[in-house]
Amino acid sequence: MRRGAIVRITLIGVAVAILATLVAVLIPWLPDPASKQMGRIEFLYWFATVISIGIFAVVIAVLLYSVFAFRAAPDDDSDGPSIHGNTNLEIAWTVVPAILVIAIGVVSAVVLSQNGQAGTNPMTIKVIGQQFTWRFEYPDSKGLKSNELVMPVDRNITFQLEAVDVIHSFWIPQMGQKQDLVPGLPTHIVVTPTRMGTFTLICTELCGLGHATMRAPVRVVSQQGFDAWIKQQQSGGGSASGAGAGKAVFTSSGCGACHTYAPAGSAGAVGPNLGNLAADAKKAHEDLAAYVKESIVDPNKVIVAGYQPNVMPGNFAQTLSAKQVDALVSFLAAGSK
Ligand code: CUA
């Protein structure tokens, strides 16, 4: 091979590598890391990206050089030279990628293993996914329940994941870790938040009509802030009565994820607006309270025009007590008079 050719291929390769590096670095492809685990995942992304840029630059440089240096004249109809392989070249293009792929595999395995370790004294938070809402329980704090995920910064947290109905998936983009919630098969995942702030928990497994709305607010606070939140939740979380009890059931059952209901401040659009219950009951020729109760325990019985059957979970008669259903019915009936 001529020396001039090697110089030219090298120059093209360097130019391509610089361009590809600019695309990789200047565009913010990944969110700002907010967990220890995301830091490792980011390192793995960059490790693979650097290798990819190197391979890409070599391939494009040889390709571009060949297109121009070996192009045939328009009237040249002769066959090209017959080539019988090049053993050294073939060994090189087999061994080099093999080493690189093994390296990526080893680094991935190390990151996966480290990200799965909860370390000493982890805090446990139970996450329950249900069409189309998230619930959180804090077994370390007497089973405190919440619809908002609040966690202390710089603490190893083991999430125990459970699904009530279909497969959902737990993902906070800035924290990297992602894990499916599978009905009947408890799974877990470890997250160590490194930065305070507000984030969003997103369901990343297509789980039904309301999948895109299945999100929950996430707050990472200081340890003091977390302790104060727990105390405040525990003192305020007594058994409320009257409208308060119904509203509490509405919130904890995740009704607002799918339904708009002004008295609860919800704006879901998957199911009918619950401010219209009186009108819907009239259309169904039913008494308001009976209609509301039936719609909760047997949601497929009457489907409001423009909506689909089998979207709302049909198991509220099992997951809620009779008292809770009654409280919910009076809360909903009161808002549509
Ligand atoms: Cu739950 Cu998508």
mmCIF file of C-alpha atoms and ligand atoms in Angstrom:
data_model
loop_
_atom_site.group_PDB
_atom_site.id
_atom_site.type_symbol
_atom_site.label_atom_id
_atom_site.label_comp_id
_atom_site.label_asym_id
_atom_site.label_seq_id
_atom_site.Cartn_x
_atom_site.Cartn_y
_atom_site.Cartn_z
ATOM 1 C CA MET A 1 0.000 0.000 0.000
ATOM 2 C CA ARG A 2 1.298 3.451 -0.861
ATOM 3 C CA ARG A 3 2.217 5.780 1.983
ATOM 4 C CA GLY A 4 0.092 8.554 0.507
ATOM 5 C CA ALA A 5 -2.970 6.311 0.737
ATOM 6 C CA ILE A 6 -2.413 5.579 4.427
ATOM 7 C CA VAL A 7 -1.992 9.288 5.178
ATOM 8 C CA ARG A 8 -5.172 10.137 3.288
ATOM 9 C CA ILE A 9 -7.253 7.375 4.949
ATOM 10 C CA THR A 10 -5.960 8.475 8.360
ATOM 11 C CA LEU A 11 -6.912 12.119 7.694
ATOM 12 C CA ILE A 12 -10.450 11.166 6.593
ATOM 13 C CA GLY A 13 -10.772 8.893 9.660
ATOM 14 C CA VAL A 14 -9.716 11.672 12.044
ATOM 15 C CA ALA A 15 -12.182 14.114 10.430
ATOM 16 C CA VAL A 16 -15.045 11.588 10.692
ATOM 17 C CA ALA A 17 -14.121 10.796 14.312
ATOM 18 C CA ILE A 18 -14.134 14.509 15.211
ATOM 19 C CA LEU A 19 -17.556 14.998 13.566
ATOM 20 C CA ALA A 20 -19.044 11.936 15.282
ATOM 21 C CA THR A 21 -17.568 13.045 18.633
ATOM 22 C CA LEU A 22 -19.167 16.487 18.259
ATOM 23 C CA VAL A 23 -22.561 14.855 17.579
ATOM 24 C CA ALA A 24 -22.106 12.630 20.652
ATOM 25 C CA VAL A 25 -20.926 15.414 22.986
ATOM 26 C CA LEU A 26 -22.842 18.516 21.879
ATOM 27 C CA ILE A 27 -26.324 16.955 21.797
ATOM 28 C CA PRO A 28 -27.650 16.159 25.302
ATOM 29 C CA TRP A 29 -28.666 12.544 24.609
ATOM 30 C CA LEU A 30 -28.959 11.546 28.254
ATOM 31 C CA PRO A 31 -30.669 13.334 31.167
ATOM 32 C CA ASP A 32 -28.613 14.752 34.058
ATOM 33 C CA PRO A 33 -27.787 11.733 36.259
ATOM 34 C CA ALA A 34 -29.565 11.760 39.627
ATOM 35 C CA SER A 35 -28.492 8.395 41.035
ATOM 36 C CA LYS A 36 -25.317 6.409 41.647
ATOM 37 C CA GLN A 37 -26.633 3.728 39.283
ATOM 38 C CA MET A 38 -27.236 6.229 36.469
ATOM 39 C CA GLY A 39 -23.618 7.393 36.802
ATOM 40 C CA ARG A 40 -22.431 3.843 36.058
ATOM 41 C CA ILE A 41 -24.929 3.409 33.221
ATOM 42 C CA GLU A 42 -23.698 6.677 31.717
ATOM 43 C CA PHE A 43 -20.095 5.453 31.926
ATOM 44 C CA LEU A 44 -21.127 2.302 30.049
ATOM 45 C CA TYR A 45 -22.864 4.371 27.361
ATOM 46 C CA TRP A 46 -19.719 6.453 26.846
ATOM 47 C CA PHE A 47 -17.477 3.376 26.815
ATOM 48 C CA ALA A 48 -19.569 1.837 24.019
ATOM 49 C CA THR A 49 -19.890 5.181 22.220
ATOM 50 C CA VAL A 50 -16.100 5.749 22.104
ATOM 51 C CA ILE A 51 -15.572 2.266 20.658
ATOM 52 C CA SER A 52 -18.383 2.812 18.142
ATOM 53 C CA ILE A 53 -16.945 6.146 17.020
ATOM 54 C CA GLY A 54 -13.539 4.477 16.480
ATOM 55 C CA ILE A 55 -15.000 1.652 14.356
ATOM 56 C CA PHE A 56 -17.283 4.055 12.469
ATOM 57 C CA ALA A 57 -14.333 6.350 11.632
ATOM 58 C CA VAL A 58 -12.198 3.475 10.276
ATOM 59 C CA VAL A 59 -15.043 2.038 8.143
ATOM 60 C CA ILE A 60 -16.119 5.420 6.721
ATOM 61 C CA ALA A 61 -12.499 6.454 6.009
ATOM 62 C CA VAL A 62 -11.738 3.270 4.024
ATOM 63 C CA LEU A 63 -15.121 3.489 2.263
ATOM 64 C CA LEU A 64 -14.738 7.145 1.210
ATOM 65 C CA TYR A 65 -11.111 6.623 0.125
ATOM 66 C CA SER A 66 -12.101 3.570 -1.981
ATOM 67 C CA VAL A 67 -15.056 5.349 -3.614
ATOM 68 C CA PHE A 68 -12.756 8.046 -4.946
ATOM 69 C CA ALA A 69 -9.392 6.260 -5.430
ATOM 70 C CA PHE A 70 -10.719 3.131 -7.144
ATOM 71 C CA ARG A 71 -13.668 4.486 -9.102
ATOM 72 C CA ALA A 72 -13.883 3.174 -12.678
ATOM 73 C CA ALA A 73 -14.057 5.430 -15.725
ATOM 74 C CA PRO A 74 -17.627 5.684 -17.145
ATOM 75 C CA ASP A 75 -16.644 3.646 -20.260
ATOM 76 C CA ASP A 76 -14.695 0.980 -18.326
ATOM 77 C CA ASP A 77 -16.706 -2.275 -18.682
ATOM 78 C CA SER A 78 -13.831 -4.624 -17.736
ATOM 79 C CA ASP A 79 -14.001 -6.954 -14.708
ATOM 80 C CA GLY A 80 -12.150 -5.972 -11.542
ATOM 81 C CA PRO A 81 -9.040 -7.847 -10.425
ATOM 82 C CA SER A 82 -9.708 -11.230 -8.842
ATOM 83 C CA ILE A 83 -8.701 -11.206 -5.140
ATOM 84 C CA HIS A 84 -8.159 -14.364 -3.053
ATOM 85 C CA GLY A 85 -8.390 -12.872 0.416
ATOM 86 C CA ASN A 86 -5.837 -11.475 2.831
ATOM 87 C CA THR A 87 -5.204 -13.667 5.879
ATOM 88 C CA ASN A 88 -3.667 -10.907 8.028
ATOM 89 C CA LEU A 89 -6.555 -8.548 7.321
ATOM 90 C CA GLU A 90 -9.122 -11.254 8.087
ATOM 91 C CA ILE A 91 -7.452 -12.129 11.398
ATOM 92 C CA ALA A 92 -7.384 -8.423 12.313
ATOM 93 C CA TRP A 93 -11.068 -7.802 11.536
ATOM 94 C CA THR A 94 -12.072 -10.865 13.499
ATOM 95 C CA VAL A 95 -9.843 -10.469 16.559
ATOM 96 C CA VAL A 96 -10.248 -6.691 17.099
ATOM 97 C CA PRO A 97 -14.095 -6.670 17.153
ATOM 98 C CA ALA A 98 -14.083 -9.829 19.306
ATOM 99 C CA ILE A 99 -11.895 -8.090 21.904
ATOM 100 C CA LEU A 100 -14.048 -4.934 21.816
ATOM 101 C CA VAL A 101 -17.349 -6.820 22.168
ATOM 102 C CA ILE A 102 -15.932 -8.893 25.053
ATOM 103 C CA ALA A 103 -14.741 -5.662 26.719
ATOM 104 C CA ILE A 104 -18.242 -4.133 26.421
ATOM 105 C CA GLY A 105 -19.708 -7.378 27.788
ATOM 106 C CA VAL A 106 -17.374 -7.410 30.801
ATOM 107 C CA VAL A 107 -17.987 -3.728 31.640
ATOM 108 C CA SER A 108 -21.771 -4.271 31.259
ATOM 109 C CA ALA A 109 -21.681 -7.276 33.607
ATOM 110 C CA VAL A 110 -19.731 -5.284 36.214
ATOM 111 C CA VAL A 111 -22.157 -2.331 35.997
ATOM 112 C CA LEU A 112 -25.193 -4.646 36.166
ATOM 113 C CA SER A 113 -23.788 -6.433 39.207
ATOM 114 C CA GLN A 114 -22.851 -3.196 41.024
ATOM 115 C CA ASN A 115 -26.236 -1.631 40.231
ATOM 116 C CA GLY A 116 -27.983 -4.659 41.736
ATOM 117 C CA GLN A 117 -26.252 -4.306 45.121
ATOM 118 C CA ALA A 118 -28.277 -2.610 47.823
ATOM 119 C CA GLY A 119 -25.258 -2.157 50.163
ATOM 120 C CA THR A 120 -25.619 -1.900 53.909
ATOM 121 C CA ASN A 121 -28.822 -0.778 55.622
ATOM 122 C CA PRO A 122 -30.987 -0.176 52.550
ATOM 123 C CA MET A 123 -34.406 1.398 52.898
ATOM 124 C CA THR A 124 -37.316 -0.547 51.417
ATOM 125 C CA ILE A 125 -40.168 1.021 49.471
ATOM 126 C CA LYS A 126 -42.942 -1.112 48.027
ATOM 127 C CA VAL A 127 -44.236 -0.036 44.620
ATOM 128 C CA ILE A 128 -47.611 -1.262 43.388
ATOM 129 C CA GLY A 129 -48.473 -0.729 39.730
ATOM 130 C CA GLN A 130 -52.079 -0.897 38.580
ATOM 131 C CA GLN A 131 -53.854 0.279 35.441
ATOM 132 C CA PHE A 132 -53.081 3.216 35.359
ATOM 133 C CA THR A 133 -51.662 4.398 38.615
ATOM 134 C CA TRP A 134 -48.777 3.960 41.067
ATOM 135 C CA ARG A 135 -48.973 3.420 44.822
ATOM 136 C CA PHE A 136 -46.091 3.434 47.290
ATOM 137 C CA GLU A 137 -45.792 1.819 50.713
ATOM 138 C CA TYR A 138 -43.092 2.404 53.311
ATOM 139 C CA PRO A 139 -42.717 -0.812 55.377
ATOM 140 C CA ASP A 140 -39.902 0.839 57.403
ATOM 141 C CA SER A 141 -42.422 3.511 58.471
ATOM 142 C CA LYS A 142 -45.334 1.343 59.650
ATOM 143 C CA GLY A 143 -46.564 0.661 56.128
ATOM 144 C CA LEU A 144 -47.260 4.313 55.361
ATOM 145 C CA LYS A 145 -49.061 4.627 51.998
ATOM 146 C CA SER A 146 -48.569 7.405 49.482
ATOM 147 C CA ASN A 147 -49.371 8.319 45.882
ATOM 148 C CA GLU A 148 -46.209 10.409 45.676
ATOM 149 C CA LEU A 149 -42.772 8.780 45.773
ATOM 150 C CA VAL A 150 -40.687 10.643 48.342
ATOM 151 C CA MET A 151 -37.153 9.429 49.136
ATOM 152 C CA PRO A 152 -34.118 10.693 51.024
ATOM 153 C CA VAL A 153 -30.977 11.654 49.099
ATOM 154 C CA ASP A 154 -27.790 9.490 49.283
ATOM 155 C CA ARG A 155 -29.605 6.454 50.698
ATOM 156 C CA ASN A 156 -29.661 2.994 49.093
ATOM 157 C CA ILE A 157 -33.305 2.239 48.370
ATOM 158 C CA THR A 158 -34.605 -1.202 47.440
ATOM 159 C CA PHE A 159 -37.858 -0.993 45.531
ATOM 160 C CA GLN A 160 -40.068 -4.071 45.830
ATOM 161 C CA LEU A 161 -42.191 -4.086 42.713
ATOM 162 C CA GLU A 162 -45.644 -5.656 42.411
ATOM 163 C CA ALA A 163 -48.273 -5.488 39.685
ATOM 164 C CA VAL A 164 -51.979 -5.951 40.382
ATOM 165 C CA ASP A 165 -53.232 -6.618 36.854
ATOM 166 C CA VAL A 166 -50.829 -6.586 33.878
ATOM 167 C CA ILE A 167 -47.115 -5.955 33.338
ATOM 168 C CA HIS A 168 -45.938 -2.408 34.034
ATOM 169 C CA SER A 169 -42.392 -1.056 34.130
ATOM 170 C CA PHE A 170 -40.676 1.217 36.673
ATOM 171 C CA TRP A 171 -38.446 3.962 35.261
ATOM 172 C CA ILE A 172 -37.254 7.353 36.490
ATOM 173 C CA PRO A 173 -35.192 8.570 33.496
ATOM 174 C CA GLN A 174 -32.616 10.555 35.521
ATOM 175 C CA MET A 175 -32.031 7.524 37.775
ATOM 176 C CA GLY A 176 -31.452 5.060 34.938
ATOM 177 C CA GLN A 177 -32.639 1.850 36.603
ATOM 178 C CA LYS A 178 -35.577 0.159 34.871
ATOM 179 C CA GLN A 179 -37.478 -2.955 35.938
ATOM 180 C CA ASP A 180 -40.748 -4.648 34.994
ATOM 181 C CA LEU A 181 -43.559 -5.207 37.510
ATOM 182 C CA VAL A 182 -45.024 -8.650 36.775
ATOM 183 C CA PRO A 183 -48.312 -9.944 38.256
ATOM 184 C CA GLY A 184 -47.558 -12.839 40.610
ATOM 185 C CA LEU A 185 -43.773 -12.437 40.367
ATOM 186 C CA PRO A 186 -42.282 -9.930 42.836
ATOM 187 C CA THR A 187 -39.264 -8.120 41.366
ATOM 188 C CA HIS A 188 -36.917 -5.558 42.873
ATOM 189 C CA ILE A 189 -34.498 -2.836 41.887
ATOM 190 C CA VAL A 190 -31.996 -0.628 43.733
ATOM 191 C CA VAL A 191 -31.747 3.153 43.371
ATOM 192 C CA THR A 192 -29.434 5.516 45.279
ATOM 193 C CA PRO A 193 -30.554 9.109 44.595
ATOM 194 C CA THR A 194 -27.624 11.539 44.525
ATOM 195 C CA ARG A 195 -29.384 14.824 43.950
ATOM 196 C CA MET A 196 -32.432 16.507 45.500
ATOM 197 C CA GLY A 197 -35.231 17.653 43.243
ATOM 198 C CA THR A 198 -38.471 16.641 41.585
ATOM 199 C CA PHE A 199 -38.659 13.898 38.989
ATOM 200 C CA THR A 200 -41.300 11.738 37.297
ATOM 201 C CA LEU A 201 -41.815 7.997 37.555
ATOM 202 C CA ILE A 202 -42.893 6.709 34.156
ATOM 203 C CA CYS A 203 -44.470 3.388 33.165
ATOM 204 C CA THR A 204 -42.461 2.092 30.198
ATOM 205 C CA GLU A 205 -44.417 -1.056 29.408
ATOM 206 C CA LEU A 206 -47.486 -0.678 27.181
ATOM 207 C CA CYS A 207 -50.178 -1.667 29.696
ATOM 208 C CA GLY A 208 -53.436 -0.459 28.177
ATOM 209 C CA LEU A 209 -55.314 2.613 27.020
ATOM 210 C CA GLY A 210 -54.042 4.806 29.862
ATOM 211 C CA HIS A 211 -50.391 3.698 29.627
ATOM 212 C CA ALA A 212 -49.179 7.141 28.530
ATOM 213 C CA THR A 213 -50.799 8.743 31.592
ATOM 214 C CA MET A 214 -49.351 6.246 34.096
ATOM 215 C CA ARG A 215 -46.951 8.584 35.857
ATOM 216 C CA ALA A 216 -46.253 9.539 39.465
ATOM 217 C CA PRO A 217 -44.478 12.509 41.011
ATOM 218 C CA VAL A 218 -41.100 11.765 42.616
ATOM 219 C CA ARG A 219 -39.396 13.949 45.199
ATOM 220 C CA VAL A 220 -35.850 13.464 46.500
ATOM 221 C CA VAL A 221 -35.339 15.371 49.755
ATOM 222 C CA SER A 222 -32.781 15.575 52.572
ATOM 223 C CA GLN A 223 -32.915 12.942 55.337
ATOM 224 C CA GLN A 224 -34.416 15.594 57.697
ATOM 225 C CA GLY A 225 -36.963 16.548 55.050
ATOM 226 C CA PHE A 226 -37.847 12.882 54.615
ATOM 227 C CA ASP A 227 -38.277 12.295 58.362
ATOM 228 C CA ALA A 228 -40.500 15.387 58.550
ATOM 229 C CA TRP A 229 -42.596 14.152 55.603
ATOM 230 C CA ILE A 230 -43.073 10.732 57.224
ATOM 231 C CA LYS A 231 -44.140 12.369 60.506
ATOM 232 C CA GLN A 232 -46.544 14.705 58.726
ATOM 233 C CA GLN A 233 -48.063 11.850 56.681
ATOM 234 C CA GLN A 234 -48.467 9.665 59.764
ATOM 235 C CA SER A 235 -50.187 12.365 61.795
ATOM 236 C CA GLY A 236 -52.470 13.470 58.953
ATOM 237 C CA GLY A 237 -53.229 9.988 57.739
ATOM 238 C CA GLY A 238 -55.813 9.085 60.375
ATOM 239 C CA SER A 239 -59.185 7.638 59.425
ATOM 240 C CA ALA A 240 -61.056 10.596 58.003
ATOM 241 C CA SER A 241 -64.823 10.549 57.858
ATOM 242 C CA GLY A 242 -67.517 11.815 55.500
ATOM 243 C CA ALA A 243 -66.362 13.436 52.278
ATOM 244 C CA GLY A 244 -62.742 13.229 53.467
ATOM 245 C CA ALA A 245 -62.905 9.421 53.549
ATOM 246 C CA GLY A 246 -64.329 9.220 50.025
ATOM 247 C CA LYS A 247 -61.711 11.584 48.698
ATOM 248 C CA ALA A 248 -58.987 9.524 50.383
ATOM 249 C CA VAL A 249 -60.277 6.358 48.678
ATOM 250 C CA PHE A 250 -60.456 8.220 45.359
ATOM 251 C CA THR A 251 -56.825 9.306 45.723
ATOM 252 C CA SER A 252 -55.382 6.042 47.037
ATOM 253 C CA SER A 253 -57.195 3.973 44.376
ATOM 254 C CA GLY A 254 -55.711 6.159 41.650
ATOM 255 C CA CYS A 255 -59.108 7.130 40.160
ATOM 256 C CA GLY A 256 -57.696 10.541 39.194
ATOM 257 C CA ALA A 257 -55.214 8.960 36.771
ATOM 258 C CA CYS A 258 -58.100 8.196 34.404
ATOM 259 C CA HIS A 259 -60.970 10.480 35.461
ATOM 260 C CA THR A 260 -61.464 14.205 35.646
ATOM 261 C CA TYR A 261 -63.231 15.123 38.882
ATOM 262 C CA ALA A 262 -63.106 18.737 40.059
ATOM 263 C CA PRO A 263 -63.718 18.082 43.814
ATOM 264 C CA ALA A 264 -60.606 15.842 43.798
ATOM 265 C CA GLY A 265 -58.614 18.173 41.559
ATOM 266 C CA SER A 266 -57.974 15.417 39.007
ATOM 267 C CA ALA A 267 -57.805 15.853 35.240
ATOM 268 C CA GLY A 268 -57.479 12.322 33.778
ATOM 269 C CA ALA A 269 -58.943 11.814 30.316
ATOM 270 C CA VAL A 270 -58.916 8.016 29.878
ATOM 271 C CA GLY A 271 -62.393 7.506 31.349
ATOM 272 C CA PRO A 272 -65.557 9.651 31.558
ATOM 273 C CA ASN A 273 -65.580 12.968 33.413
ATOM 274 C CA LEU A 274 -67.067 12.181 36.836
ATOM 275 C CA GLY A 275 -68.658 15.612 37.040
ATOM 276 C CA ASN A 276 -71.247 14.242 34.565
ATOM 277 C CA LEU A 277 -72.338 11.273 36.703
ATOM 278 C CA ALA A 278 -75.844 12.655 37.316
ATOM 279 C CA ALA A 279 -76.454 13.082 33.578
ATOM 280 C CA ASP A 280 -74.974 9.648 32.828
ATOM 281 C CA ALA A 281 -77.195 8.025 35.482
ATOM 282 C CA LYS A 282 -80.254 9.681 33.945
ATOM 283 C CA LYS A 283 -79.307 8.336 30.512
ATOM 284 C CA ALA A 284 -78.971 4.852 32.032
ATOM 285 C CA HIS A 285 -82.365 5.328 33.755
ATOM 286 C CA GLU A 286 -80.824 4.620 37.142
ATOM 287 C CA ASP A 287 -80.751 6.220 40.558
ATOM 288 C CA LEU A 288 -77.522 8.256 40.934
ATOM 289 C CA ALA A 289 -76.060 6.413 43.951
ATOM 290 C CA ALA A 290 -76.930 2.982 42.507
ATOM 291 C CA TYR A 291 -75.405 3.960 39.163
ATOM 292 C CA VAL A 292 -72.177 5.224 40.773
ATOM 293 C CA LYS A 293 -71.790 2.069 42.880
ATOM 294 C CA GLU A 294 -72.478 -0.196 39.900
ATOM 295 C CA SER A 295 -69.948 1.716 37.803
ATOM 296 C CA ILE A 296 -67.266 1.138 40.452
ATOM 297 C CA VAL A 297 -67.828 -2.573 41.130
ATOM 298 C CA ASP A 298 -69.027 -3.605 37.647
ATOM 299 C CA PRO A 299 -67.567 -1.011 35.264
ATOM 300 C CA ASN A 300 -68.529 -2.870 32.066
ATOM 301 C CA LYS A 301 -72.266 -2.850 32.827
ATOM 302 C CA VAL A 302 -72.869 0.616 31.405
ATOM 303 C CA ILE A 303 -70.296 2.159 29.050
ATOM 304 C CA VAL A 304 -70.653 5.903 28.487
ATOM 305 C CA ALA A 305 -70.800 6.803 24.774
ATOM 306 C CA GLY A 306 -67.324 7.423 23.359
ATOM 307 C CA TYR A 307 -65.526 5.102 25.830
ATOM 308 C CA GLN A 308 -64.370 1.484 25.641
ATOM 309 C CA PRO A 309 -65.250 -1.510 27.855
ATOM 310 C CA ASN A 310 -62.514 -3.464 29.720
ATOM 311 C CA VAL A 311 -60.381 -0.396 30.352
ATOM 312 C CA MET A 312 -61.295 0.229 33.996
ATOM 313 C CA PRO A 313 -60.137 -2.507 36.425
ATOM 314 C CA GLY A 314 -63.109 -4.688 37.378
ATOM 315 C CA ASN A 315 -61.742 -5.771 40.764
ATOM 316 C CA PHE A 316 -62.577 -2.792 42.977
ATOM 317 C CA ALA A 317 -65.253 -4.880 44.721
ATOM 318 C CA GLN A 318 -62.378 -7.096 45.924
ATOM 319 C CA THR A 319 -59.663 -4.478 46.555
ATOM 320 C CA LEU A 320 -61.929 -2.029 48.427
ATOM 321 C CA SER A 321 -63.984 -2.728 51.532
ATOM 322 C CA ALA A 322 -67.766 -2.151 51.436
ATOM 323 C CA LYS A 323 -67.213 0.863 53.665
ATOM 324 C CA GLN A 324 -64.646 2.298 51.292
ATOM 325 C CA VAL A 325 -66.960 1.782 48.298
ATOM 326 C CA ASP A 326 -69.797 3.555 50.138
ATOM 327 C CA ALA A 327 -67.514 6.476 51.051
ATOM 328 C CA LEU A 328 -66.403 6.717 47.426
ATOM 329 C CA VAL A 329 -69.997 6.595 46.160
ATOM 330 C CA SER A 330 -71.104 9.461 48.434
ATOM 331 C CA PHE A 331 -68.005 11.491 47.487
ATOM 332 C CA LEU A 332 -68.784 11.056 43.781
ATOM 333 C CA ALA A 333 -72.553 11.470 44.040
ATOM 334 C CA ALA A 334 -72.090 14.728 45.978
ATOM 335 C CA GLY A 335 -69.990 16.233 43.205
ATOM 336 C CA SER A 336 -72.524 15.811 40.410
ATOM 337 C CA LYS A 337 -75.650 17.335 41.888
HETATM 338 CU CU1 CUA B 1 -48.473 0.727 33.228
HETATM 339 CU CU2 CUA B 1 -47.839 1.294 31.038
#
